[in-house]
mmCIF file of C-alpha atoms in Angstrom:
data_model
loop_
_atom_site.group_PDB
_atom_site.id
_atom_site.type_symbol
_atom_site.label_atom_id
_atom_site.label_comp_id
_atom_site.label_asym_id
_atom_site.label_seq_id
_atom_site.Cartn_x
_atom_site.Cartn_y
_atom_site.Cartn_z
ATOM 1 C CA MET A 960 27.249 -0.310 -3.540
ATOM 2 C CA GLY A 961 28.912 -2.624 -0.887
ATOM 3 C CA LEU A 962 27.101 -5.206 0.958
ATOM 4 C CA ALA A 963 26.940 -3.057 3.994
ATOM 5 C CA ASN A 964 24.878 -0.617 2.240
ATOM 6 C CA ARG A 965 22.713 -3.126 -0.017
ATOM 7 C CA LEU A 966 21.953 -5.411 3.001
ATOM 8 C CA PRO A 967 19.431 -2.826 4.475
ATOM 9 C CA ILE A 968 18.352 -1.775 1.527
ATOM 10 C CA SER A 969 17.364 -5.532 0.655
ATOM 11 C CA LEU A 970 16.002 -5.967 4.137
ATOM 12 C CA LEU A 971 13.895 -3.141 3.466
ATOM 13 C CA ARG A 972 12.244 -4.213 0.053
ATOM 14 C CA ALA A 973 11.655 -7.581 1.427
ATOM 15 C CA LEU A 974 9.348 -5.792 4.171
ATOM 16 C CA ALA A 975 8.073 -3.807 1.732
ATOM 17 C CA LEU A 976 7.361 -6.534 -0.300
ATOM 18 C CA GLY A 977 5.445 -8.175 2.141
ATOM 19 C CA ALA A 978 3.621 -5.343 3.600
ATOM 20 C CA THR A 979 2.185 -4.478 -0.097
ATOM 21 C CA LEU A 980 1.748 -7.749 -1.179
ATOM 22 C CA ALA A 981 -0.414 -8.651 2.225
ATOM 23 C CA ALA A 982 -2.469 -5.326 1.800
ATOM 24 C CA ALA A 983 -3.436 -6.028 -1.744
ATOM 25 C CA ILE A 984 -4.398 -9.536 -0.792
ATOM 26 C CA LEU A 985 -6.361 -8.665 2.092
ATOM 27 C CA VAL A 986 -8.189 -5.737 0.430
ATOM 28 C CA ALA A 987 -8.637 -7.642 -2.897
ATOM 29 C CA THR A 988 -10.199 -10.955 -0.880
ATOM 30 C CA SER A 989 -12.801 -8.859 1.304
ATOM 31 C CA ARG A 990 -16.157 -9.515 1.126
ATOM 32 C CA GLU A 991 -19.062 -10.132 3.085
ATOM 33 C CA LYS A 992 -22.755 -10.890 2.591
ATOM 34 C CA VAL A 993 -25.491 -10.282 5.064
ATOM 35 C CA TYR A 994 -29.211 -10.395 4.541
ATOM 36 C CA LEU A 995 -31.550 -7.426 6.155
ATOM 37 C CA PHE A 996 -35.308 -7.380 5.789
ATOM 38 C CA GLY A 997 -35.300 -9.580 3.214
ATOM 39 C CA LEU A 998 -32.562 -7.752 1.075
ATOM 40 C CA THR A 999 -29.194 -8.938 0.467
ATOM 41 C CA LEU A 1000 -26.166 -6.637 0.933
ATOM 42 C CA GLU A 1001 -22.937 -7.705 -0.420
ATOM 43 C CA ALA A 1002 -19.944 -5.389 0.255
ATOM 44 C CA LYS A 1003 -16.773 -6.367 -1.797
ATOM 45 C CA TYR A 1004 -13.354 -4.311 -2.747
ATOM 46 C CA SER A 1005 -14.517 -4.363 -6.515
ATOM 47 C CA ASP A 1006 -17.508 -2.243 -5.523
ATOM 48 C CA THR A 1007 -15.029 0.997 -5.139
ATOM 49 C CA PRO A 1008 -12.518 2.619 -7.335
ATOM 50 C CA SER A 1009 -10.640 3.772 -4.441
ATOM 51 C CA PHE A 1010 -10.002 0.241 -3.122
ATOM 52 C CA LYS A 1011 -9.226 -1.247 -6.632
ATOM 53 C CA TYR A 1012 -6.951 1.739 -7.127
ATOM 54 C CA PHE A 1013 -5.232 0.629 -3.795
ATOM 55 C CA VAL A 1014 -4.990 -2.840 -4.699
ATOM 56 C CA ILE A 1015 -3.740 -2.368 -8.020
ATOM 57 C CA THR A 1016 -0.706 0.167 -6.781
ATOM 58 C CA ASN A 1017 -0.056 -2.433 -3.820
ATOM 59 C CA ILE A 1018 0.476 -5.099 -6.509
ATOM 60 C CA ILE A 1019 2.231 -2.966 -8.655
ATOM 61 C CA ALA A 1020 4.650 -2.073 -5.625
ATOM 62 C CA SER A 1021 5.393 -5.372 -4.706
ATOM 63 C CA VAL A 1022 6.318 -6.577 -8.503
ATOM 64 C CA TYR A 1023 8.458 -3.485 -8.592
ATOM 65 C CA SER A 1024 10.304 -4.629 -5.037
ATOM 66 C CA LEU A 1025 10.552 -8.290 -6.026
ATOM 67 C CA ALA A 1026 12.254 -7.124 -9.250
ATOM 68 C CA VAL A 1027 14.564 -4.527 -7.607
ATOM 69 C CA LEU A 1028 15.902 -7.012 -5.148
ATOM 70 C CA PHE A 1029 17.613 -8.822 -8.154
ATOM 71 C CA LEU A 1030 19.181 -5.922 -9.756
ATOM 72 C CA PRO A 1031 22.480 -4.306 -9.165
ATOM 73 C CA LEU A 1032 22.137 -1.095 -7.600
ATOM 74 C CA ALA A 1033 25.344 0.709 -9.112
ATOM 75 C CA GLY A 1034 25.591 3.833 -11.763
ATOM 76 C CA LEU A 1035 22.711 4.773 -13.861
ATOM 77 C CA LEU A 1036 20.528 1.813 -13.024
ATOM 78 C CA GLY A 1037 20.872 2.806 -9.471
ATOM 79 C CA GLN A 1038 19.407 6.517 -10.176
ATOM 80 C CA VAL A 1039 16.425 5.317 -12.144
ATOM 81 C CA ILE A 1040 15.770 2.577 -9.354
ATOM 82 C CA LEU A 1041 16.233 5.854 -6.879
ATOM 83 C CA ALA A 1042 13.808 7.694 -9.221
ATOM 84 C CA LEU A 1043 10.762 4.747 -9.764
ATOM 85 C CA ASP A 1044 11.162 4.695 -5.601
ATOM 86 C CA VAL A 1045 10.314 8.685 -5.567
ATOM 87 C CA ALA A 1046 7.587 7.615 -7.868
ATOM 88 C CA PHE A 1047 6.321 4.512 -5.999
ATOM 89 C CA THR A 1048 6.174 6.087 -2.809
ATOM 90 C CA MET A 1049 3.933 9.016 -4.492
ATOM 91 C CA LEU A 1050 2.088 6.277 -5.646
ATOM 92 C CA LEU A 1051 1.078 4.528 -2.406
ATOM 93 C CA THR A 1052 0.485 7.794 -0.882
ATOM 94 C CA SER A 1053 -2.210 8.671 -3.025
ATOM 95 C CA SER A 1054 -3.450 5.345 -3.174
ATOM 96 C CA ILE A 1055 -3.707 5.137 0.531
ATOM 97 C CA GLY A 1056 -5.267 8.424 0.793
ATOM 98 C CA ALA A 1057 -8.140 7.574 -1.350
ATOM 99 C CA ALA A 1058 -8.759 4.224 0.167
ATOM 100 C CA LEU A 1059 -8.660 5.821 3.731
ATOM 101 C CA ALA A 1060 -11.341 8.482 2.299
ATOM 102 C CA ILE A 1061 -13.204 6.119 1.399
ATOM 103 C CA ALA A 1062 -13.116 3.654 4.409
ATOM 104 C CA GLN A 1063 -14.000 6.645 6.819
ATOM 105 C CA VAL A 1064 -17.197 7.389 5.037
ATOM 106 C CA GLY A 1065 -17.952 3.316 4.700
ATOM 107 C CA LYS A 1066 -16.982 3.861 8.749
ATOM 108 C CA LYS A 1067 -18.767 6.721 9.689
ATOM 109 C CA GLY A 1068 -20.955 7.616 6.817
ATOM 110 C CA ASN A 1069 -21.872 11.283 5.897
ATOM 111 C CA THR A 1070 -24.688 12.898 7.186
ATOM 112 C CA ALA A 1071 -24.621 16.082 4.580
ATOM 113 C CA ALA A 1072 -24.754 13.812 1.683
ATOM 114 C CA GLY A 1073 -26.987 11.571 3.432
ATOM 115 C CA TRP A 1074 -24.909 8.258 3.114
ATOM 116 C CA LEU A 1075 -25.015 6.119 5.977
ATOM 117 C CA PRO A 1076 -21.869 4.018 7.283
ATOM 118 C CA ILE A 1077 -22.204 0.431 6.294
ATOM 119 C CA CYS A 1078 -19.584 -0.866 8.825
ATOM 120 C CA ASP A 1079 -22.317 -1.936 11.635
ATOM 121 C CA GLN A 1080 -23.842 -4.106 8.914
ATOM 122 C CA VAL A 1081 -20.532 -5.655 7.250
ATOM 123 C CA PRO A 1082 -18.359 -5.650 10.432
ATOM 124 C CA ARG A 1083 -16.079 -8.399 8.868
ATOM 125 C CA TYR A 1084 -15.600 -7.052 5.801
ATOM 126 C CA CYS A 1085 -14.339 -3.563 7.451
ATOM 127 C CA HIS A 1086 -12.038 -5.327 9.333
ATOM 128 C CA HIS A 1087 -10.729 -7.106 6.734
ATOM 129 C CA VAL A 1088 -10.067 -3.816 4.835
ATOM 130 C CA GLU A 1089 -8.734 -2.065 7.875
ATOM 131 C CA ILE A 1090 -6.178 -4.671 8.301
ATOM 132 C CA GLY A 1091 -5.248 -4.414 4.597
ATOM 133 C CA LEU A 1092 -4.997 -0.371 4.799
ATOM 134 C CA ILE A 1093 -2.692 -0.502 8.049
ATOM 135 C CA LEU A 1094 -0.472 -2.986 5.879
ATOM 136 C CA GLY A 1095 -0.537 -0.634 3.114
ATOM 137 C CA PHE A 1096 0.562 2.258 5.200
ATOM 138 C CA VAL A 1097 3.266 0.047 6.709
ATOM 139 C CA GLY A 1098 4.701 -0.786 3.424
ATOM 140 C CA LEU A 1099 4.384 3.409 2.598
ATOM 141 C CA ILE A 1100 6.598 4.078 5.720
ATOM 142 C CA ILE A 1101 9.057 1.494 4.671
ATOM 143 C CA TYR A 1102 9.093 2.840 0.935
ATOM 144 C CA PHE A 1103 9.777 6.406 2.757
ATOM 145 C CA VAL A 1104 12.506 4.828 5.017
ATOM 146 C CA ILE A 1105 14.202 3.160 2.075
ATOM 147 C CA LEU A 1106 14.006 6.655 0.001
ATOM 148 C CA LEU A 1107 15.528 8.579 3.458
ATOM 149 C CA TYR A 1108 18.514 5.978 3.588
ATOM 150 C CA LYS A 1109 19.235 6.584 -0.027
ATOM 151 C CA VAL A 1110 19.538 10.224 0.229
ATOM 152 C CA LEU A 1111 21.461 10.257 3.633
ATOM 153 C CA ASN A 1112 23.592 7.811 1.476
ATOM 154 C CA ILE A 1113 24.167 10.290 -1.730
ATOM 155 C CA SER A 1114 24.638 13.175 0.819
ATOM 156 C CA SER A 1115 27.228 11.661 2.669
ATOM 157 C CA PHE A 1116 28.972 10.236 -0.482
ATOM 158 C CA LEU A 1117 28.788 13.940 -1.702
ATOM 159 C CA SER A 1118 29.927 15.789 0.949
ATOM 160 C CA LYS A 1119 33.005 13.300 0.827
ATOM 161 C CA SER A 1120 34.074 14.300 -2.764
#
């Protein structure tokens, strides 16, 4: 793969690394403690399995992005990396979906289940998580763009031969 093709992919991978790492750090450090009517209410990411999944997935995607930045993309390794890109895109999609579902319940509640919204009581926590989810979504979009770029390069290569 020539420099003209490697440079955009490397830039996109660096951006994906930054977005996924920032998302993981923001959600993992989100915590707020409030006192209501003599009771202590503490909201933290580790109370929710979906947020744990989101953080772990984004950390793994960050490590993968960093590792792939330094690997050659030619031959069989390039094909393995393409397959891993597909897998990580799907993994990030599932983690953001799970985290967004829980975030929606935290923000709006669920009257049918009797779950009250918590974001009125812990707004700093919810804002922290919201920014983390936005960054995670940005990382997912970048991974999707990487996939599109690679598929277009493969299809143009196949049409030339």
